[in-house]
Short mmCIF file of C-alpha atoms in Angstrom, two decimals:
data_model
loop_
_atom_site.label_atom_id
_atom_site.label_comp_id
_atom_site.label_asym_id
_atom_site.label_seq_id
_atom_site.Cartn_x
_atom_site.Cartn_y
_atom_site.Cartn_z
CA MET C 26 10.02 -16.28 24.58
CA ALA C 27 11.65 -18.25 21.77
CA ARG C 28 8.55 -17.88 19.62
CA GLU C 29 8.33 -14.14 20.31
CA ARG C 30 12.00 -13.68 19.43
CA LYS C 31 11.37 -15.50 16.18
CA PHE C 32 8.58 -13.09 15.19
CA ILE C 33 10.70 -10.07 16.18
CA ASN C 34 13.66 -11.31 14.13
CA GLU C 35 11.43 -11.88 11.09
CA LYS C 36 10.01 -8.34 11.34
CA MET C 37 13.51 -6.89 11.71
CA ASP C 38 14.66 -8.80 8.64
CA ARG C 39 11.75 -7.42 6.64
CA VAL C 40 12.50 -3.84 7.70
CA ILE C 41 16.19 -4.21 6.81
CA LEU C 42 15.24 -5.80 3.48
CA LYS C 43 12.95 -2.86 2.63
CA GLU C 44 15.75 -0.40 3.43
CA PHE C 45 18.12 -2.40 1.21
CA LEU C 46 15.64 -2.43 -1.69
CA GLN C 47 15.02 1.29 -1.22
CA GLU C 48 18.75 2.01 -1.58
CA ARG C 49 19.14 -0.21 -4.67
CA THR C 50 16.04 1.13 -6.45
CA GLU C 51 16.36 4.80 -5.48
CA ARG C 52 16.68 6.03 -9.09
CA ALA C 53 13.66 3.97 -10.21
CA GLY C 54 11.31 5.61 -7.68
CA PHE C 55 10.81 3.12 -4.85
CA GLY C 56 7.12 3.00 -3.88
CA GLY C 57 7.09 0.16 -1.35
CA ALA C 58 7.51 -3.61 -1.16
CA ASP C 59 5.38 -6.57 -0.07
CA ILE C 60 7.14 -9.64 1.34
CA SER C 61 5.30 -12.94 1.70
CA ARG C 62 6.38 -16.51 2.31
CA THR C 63 5.03 -19.25 0.02
CA PRO C 64 5.70 -23.00 -0.28
CA MET C 65 7.86 -22.24 -3.31
CA GLY C 66 9.99 -19.64 -1.44
CA THR C 67 9.93 -15.95 -0.50
CA ARG C 68 7.95 -13.73 -2.84
CA ILE C 69 8.92 -10.03 -2.99
CA THR C 70 6.71 -7.56 -4.88
CA LEU C 71 8.39 -4.25 -5.71
CA TYR C 72 6.33 -1.16 -6.55
CA THR C 73 8.33 1.37 -8.56
CA GLU C 74 7.69 4.36 -10.78
CA ARG C 75 10.04 3.10 -13.54
CA PRO C 76 10.28 -0.71 -13.57
CA ALA C 77 12.72 -0.78 -16.51
CA LEU C 78 15.54 0.61 -14.32
CA VAL C 79 14.99 -2.18 -11.77
CA ILE C 80 14.87 -5.01 -14.32
CA GLY C 81 17.84 -3.80 -16.35
CA ARG C 82 18.99 -4.99 -19.75
CA LYS C 83 17.87 -8.59 -20.31
CA GLY C 84 17.03 -8.88 -16.59
CA LYS C 85 20.66 -8.44 -15.48
CA ARG C 86 20.05 -5.98 -12.65
CA ILE C 87 17.14 -7.86 -11.07
CA ARG C 88 19.18 -11.08 -11.08
CA GLU C 89 21.97 -9.28 -9.22
CA ILE C 90 19.52 -7.99 -6.60
CA THR C 91 18.06 -11.49 -6.17
CA GLU C 92 21.49 -12.99 -5.56
CA GLU C 93 22.36 -10.29 -3.03
CA ILE C 94 19.12 -10.91 -1.11
CA LYS C 95 19.79 -14.65 -1.10
CA ASP C 96 23.32 -14.21 0.29
CA LYS C 97 22.71 -11.39 2.82
CA PHE C 98 19.32 -12.29 4.24
CA GLU C 99 19.38 -16.08 3.69
CA PHE C 100 15.87 -16.23 2.22
CA ASP C 101 14.77 -19.47 0.61
CA ASN C 102 14.48 -19.12 -3.18
CA PRO C 103 13.62 -15.36 -3.32
CA GLN C 104 11.42 -14.38 -6.27
CA ILE C 105 11.17 -10.68 -7.14
CA GLU C 106 8.20 -9.28 -9.05
CA VAL C 107 8.27 -5.66 -10.23
CA GLN C 108 5.05 -3.68 -10.68
CA GLU C 109 4.60 -0.14 -11.99
CA VAL C 110 2.81 2.44 -9.85
CA GLU C 111 -0.11 3.78 -11.94
CA THR C 112 -0.44 7.15 -10.16
CA PRO C 113 2.82 8.19 -8.44
CA GLN C 114 1.11 11.29 -7.00
CA LEU C 115 -0.96 9.00 -4.73
CA ASN C 116 2.02 6.97 -3.47
CA ALA C 117 3.30 8.48 -0.22
CA GLN C 118 6.77 6.91 -0.39
CA ILE C 119 7.46 8.16 -3.92
CA MET C 120 6.31 11.70 -3.07
CA ALA C 121 8.43 11.71 0.11
CA GLU C 122 11.52 10.70 -1.90
CA LYS C 123 10.83 13.41 -4.49
CA LEU C 124 10.39 16.07 -1.81
CA ALA C 125 13.63 15.01 -0.10
CA SER C 126 15.55 15.16 -3.38
CA SER C 127 14.15 18.63 -4.15
CA LEU C 128 15.31 19.85 -0.71
CA GLU C 129 18.79 18.40 -1.35
CA ARG C 130 18.91 20.26 -4.67
CA GLY C 131 18.43 23.58 -2.88
CA TRP C 132 14.69 24.26 -3.05
CA TYR C 133 13.29 26.45 -0.29
CA PHE C 134 11.28 24.24 2.07
CA ARG C 135 8.02 26.26 1.80
CA ARG C 136 8.08 26.22 -2.00
CA ALA C 137 8.88 22.49 -2.09
CA GLY C 138 6.17 21.65 0.46
CA HIS C 139 3.38 23.65 -1.18
CA SER C 140 4.22 22.35 -4.67
CA THR C 141 4.18 18.74 -3.42
CA VAL C 142 0.79 19.27 -1.73
CA ARG C 143 -0.58 20.73 -4.97
CA LYS C 144 0.66 17.75 -7.01
CA ILE C 145 -0.89 15.25 -4.59
CA MET C 146 -4.27 17.00 -4.56
CA ASP C 147 -4.24 17.34 -8.36
CA GLY C 148 -3.68 13.58 -8.54
CA GLY C 149 -7.09 13.04 -6.92
CA ALA C 150 -6.23 12.51 -3.25
CA LYS C 151 -8.90 13.19 -0.64
CA GLY C 152 -6.35 14.81 1.65
CA CYS C 153 -2.62 15.00 2.38
CA GLN C 154 -0.21 16.15 5.06
CA ILE C 155 3.54 16.84 4.85
CA ILE C 156 5.74 17.13 7.94
CA LEU C 157 9.31 18.47 7.75
CA SER C 158 11.35 18.10 10.96
CA GLY C 159 14.94 19.22 11.50
CA LYS C 160 17.08 22.28 10.89
CA VAL C 161 14.83 23.56 8.13
CA SER C 162 16.02 27.17 7.82
CA GLY C 163 18.30 27.86 10.75
CA PRO C 164 20.49 26.40 13.50
CA ARG C 165 17.50 25.41 15.65
CA HIS C 166 15.36 22.35 15.14
CA ARG C 167 11.68 22.89 14.31
CA VAL C 168 8.72 21.22 12.62
CA GLU C 169 6.86 22.57 9.60
CA LYS C 170 3.51 21.15 8.43
CA PHE C 171 1.67 21.51 5.11
CA GLN C 172 -1.85 20.15 4.89
CA ASP C 173 -4.82 20.15 2.54
CA GLY C 174 -8.09 18.20 2.38
CA HIS C 175 -9.27 15.62 4.90
CA ILE C 176 -6.86 13.70 7.18
CA LYS C 177 -7.48 10.89 9.71
CA TYR C 178 -5.10 10.64 12.67
CA CYS C 179 -6.44 7.54 14.45
CA GLY C 180 -8.92 4.69 14.27
CA GLU C 181 -9.71 2.03 11.70
CA GLU C 182 -10.07 4.63 8.92
CA ARG C 183 -6.44 5.67 9.36
CA LYS C 184 -5.19 2.10 9.02
CA LYS C 185 -7.42 1.39 6.04
CA TRP C 186 -7.26 4.58 3.96
CA MET C 187 -4.09 6.47 4.95
CA ASP C 188 -0.80 5.81 3.12
CA GLU C 189 2.38 6.98 4.84
CA GLY C 190 5.90 7.44 3.48
CA PHE C 191 9.17 8.60 5.03
CA ALA C 192 12.44 9.87 3.54
CA GLN C 193 15.51 11.82 4.64
CA ALA C 194 17.06 14.91 3.06
CA LYS C 195 20.77 15.25 3.86
CA LEU C 196 21.71 18.95 3.95
CA LYS C 197 24.73 20.88 5.22
CA LEU C 198 22.95 21.92 8.40
CA GLY C 199 21.84 18.36 9.12
CA ILE C 200 19.29 15.73 8.20
CA ILE C 201 15.65 16.73 7.60
CA GLY C 202 12.98 14.10 8.09
CA VAL C 203 10.21 14.12 5.45
CA THR C 204 6.90 12.44 6.28
CA VAL C 205 4.08 12.32 3.73
CA LYS C 206 0.55 11.11 4.51
CA ILE C 207 -2.04 10.67 1.75
CA MET C 208 -5.70 9.68 2.03
CA ASP C 209 -7.02 7.35 -0.66
CA PRO C 210 -9.42 9.04 -3.12
CA ASN C 211 -11.83 6.07 -2.77
CA ALA C 212 -12.01 6.41 1.02
CA LYS C 213 -15.49 6.05 2.54
CA LEU C 214 -15.73 7.72 5.93
CA PRO C 215 -18.41 6.98 8.58
CA ASP C 216 -19.90 10.47 8.30
CA GLU C 217 -20.59 10.03 4.57
CA ILE C 218 -24.18 8.78 4.40
CA GLU C 219 -26.01 7.86 1.20
CA ILE C 220 -29.83 7.89 1.40
CA ILE C 221 -31.55 5.41 -0.95
CA PRO C 222 -35.16 6.43 -1.77
CA PRO C 223 -37.90 3.75 -1.45
CA GLU C 224 -39.39 2.07 -4.53
CA SER C 225 -42.68 4.05 -4.35
CA GLU C 226 -40.79 7.35 -4.63
CA LYS C 227 -38.74 5.94 -7.49
CA GLU C 228 -41.95 5.10 -9.40
CA GLU C 229 -43.39 8.56 -8.70
CA GLY C 230 -40.14 10.06 -9.84
CA GLY C 231 -40.39 8.05 -13.07
CA THR C 232 -43.94 9.32 -13.76
CA SER C 233 -42.90 12.89 -13.05
CA GLU C 234 -40.00 12.48 -15.46
CA ASP C 235 -42.41 11.26 -18.16
CA GLU C 236 -44.64 14.27 -17.55
CA GLU C 237 -41.67 16.61 -17.85
CA GLU C 238 -40.68 14.98 -21.16
CA GLY C 239 -44.24 15.42 -22.47
CA GLU C 240 -44.24 19.10 -21.49
CA LYS C 241 -40.91 19.60 -23.22
CA LYS C 242 -42.25 18.00 -26.42
CA GLU C 243 -45.34 20.28 -26.33
CA GLU C 244 -43.14 23.34 -25.88
CA LYS C 245 -41.00 22.29 -28.84
CA SER C 246 -44.08 21.83 -31.06
CA GLU C 247 -45.39 25.28 -30.03
CA ASP C 248 -42.06 26.87 -30.86
CA GLN C 249 -42.04 25.18 -34.26
CA GLU C 250 -45.57 26.49 -35.01
CA GLU C 251 -44.54 30.01 -34.00
CA GLU C 252 -41.57 29.75 -36.34
CA LYS C 253 -43.83 28.63 -39.21
CA GLU C 254 -46.27 31.60 -38.83
CA PRO C 255 -43.70 34.31 -39.67
CA GLU C 256 -42.62 32.25 -42.70
CA GLU C 257 -46.25 32.14 -44.00
CA GLU C 258 -46.62 35.90 -43.48
CA ILE C 259 -43.43 36.52 -45.45
CA GLU C 260 -44.72 34.37 -48.34
CA GLU C 261 -48.04 36.35 -48.44
CA MET C 262 -46.15 39.65 -48.54
CA GLU C 263 -44.05 38.40 -51.46
CA ILE C 264 -47.18 37.37 -53.42
CA GLU C 265 -48.78 40.81 -52.87
CA GLU C 266 -45.64 42.56 -54.08
CA GLU C 267 -45.63 40.45 -57.26
CA ASP C 268 -49.29 41.41 -57.97
CA GLU C 269 -48.49 45.10 -57.52
CA VAL C 270 -45.60 44.82 -59.94
CA GLU C 271 -47.76 43.08 -62.59
CA GLU C 272 -50.59 45.72 -62.52
CA PRO C 273 -48.45 48.70 -63.73
CA GLU C 274 -47.16 46.57 -66.60
CA GLU C 275 -50.72 45.85 -67.78
CA GLU C 276 -51.64 49.59 -67.62
CA MET C 277 -48.62 50.48 -69.76
CA GLU C 278 -49.66 47.93 -72.41
CA THR C 279 -53.24 49.33 -72.60
CA GLU C 280 -51.93 52.91 -73.02
CA GLU C 281 -49.66 51.86 -75.89
CA GLU C 282 -52.58 50.12 -77.68
CA ASP C 283 -54.75 53.29 -77.35
CA GLU C 284 -52.02 55.45 -78.89
CA VAL C 285 -51.64 53.04 -81.82
CA GLU C 286 -55.41 53.11 -82.51
CA GLU C 287 -55.51 56.95 -82.48
CA GLU C 288 -52.68 57.11 -85.03
CA GLU C 289 -54.54 54.73 -87.36
CA VAL C 290 -57.73 56.81 -87.13
CA GLU C 291 -55.86 59.99 -88.09
#
C-alpha cells in the first residue's frame, strides 16, 4: 500500500501543480504542461499562446514562478521551459479558456459555441465537440453540445488523437463547465484505407501517360498548322489586291501617252 500511496500522491501533486500554473499563466493563454523527473531535477514544459508574458522582463516572472514551485511543492531543482503553441485553434485547453472568458463577458452561449466550433474547424481540425453544462440560460441546469466533423468517444484512437480541455465560466447564475474536444488533423483512423497499385499497373500507367503526352503534342501541332493556313490565305488576298491596284495605274499612263501623241500629230 505504501508504494500505491506514493504514486497517488505524485499524481495529486502534478494535478495541483497544473492548476497552479494555469492560474499564474492565465493571461498568457495556458495550453498545458508536461512534468517529468530527470537526474538533474524536475523539468516542467509550459505550452502557452504568448510566452513573453510568462517569461517577463529579463526573466523576472519565470524566476518568481520557479521559486514558488520550489517552496510550495518541494520539487528538486525545478526547471521551467516555455514553448509557444503554433496553432492555438488546435489546442483544446486554450480554446476552452477563450470560450469561458467570452461567456463571462456576456456572450450568448449559442453564439459563443458556434463561433468557437467555426474557429477550430477553420484551423484544420478533423472534428471538434463543445459541451456546456450548468445554468446556461435559466435557473435550471442543462447541457448544451456543439459538434462538427468526426469525433471518437472510446478506444485507442481517442487516447491517441483526441485533445481535451476544460475551463470554468463564473457567471451570476452559477458556474458553467466548458469542455472542448478536438481531433488532430493528422489522425489516421482504421476505416481509412489506402490501396497501393502493384508495379505492373504502375508501368502500364506510365506507358499510358506517355501515349497521352504524344497525343497532346500531335493535337498542338495540328492546331498550329490550322492557324498558319488562314495566315497564308490572308497574304495571298493582299497580293491580289496589290496587283489590282497596279493595273488601273498602268492603263491611266497609256491613255495619257496616246493623248500626247494625238496632239503632236495635229
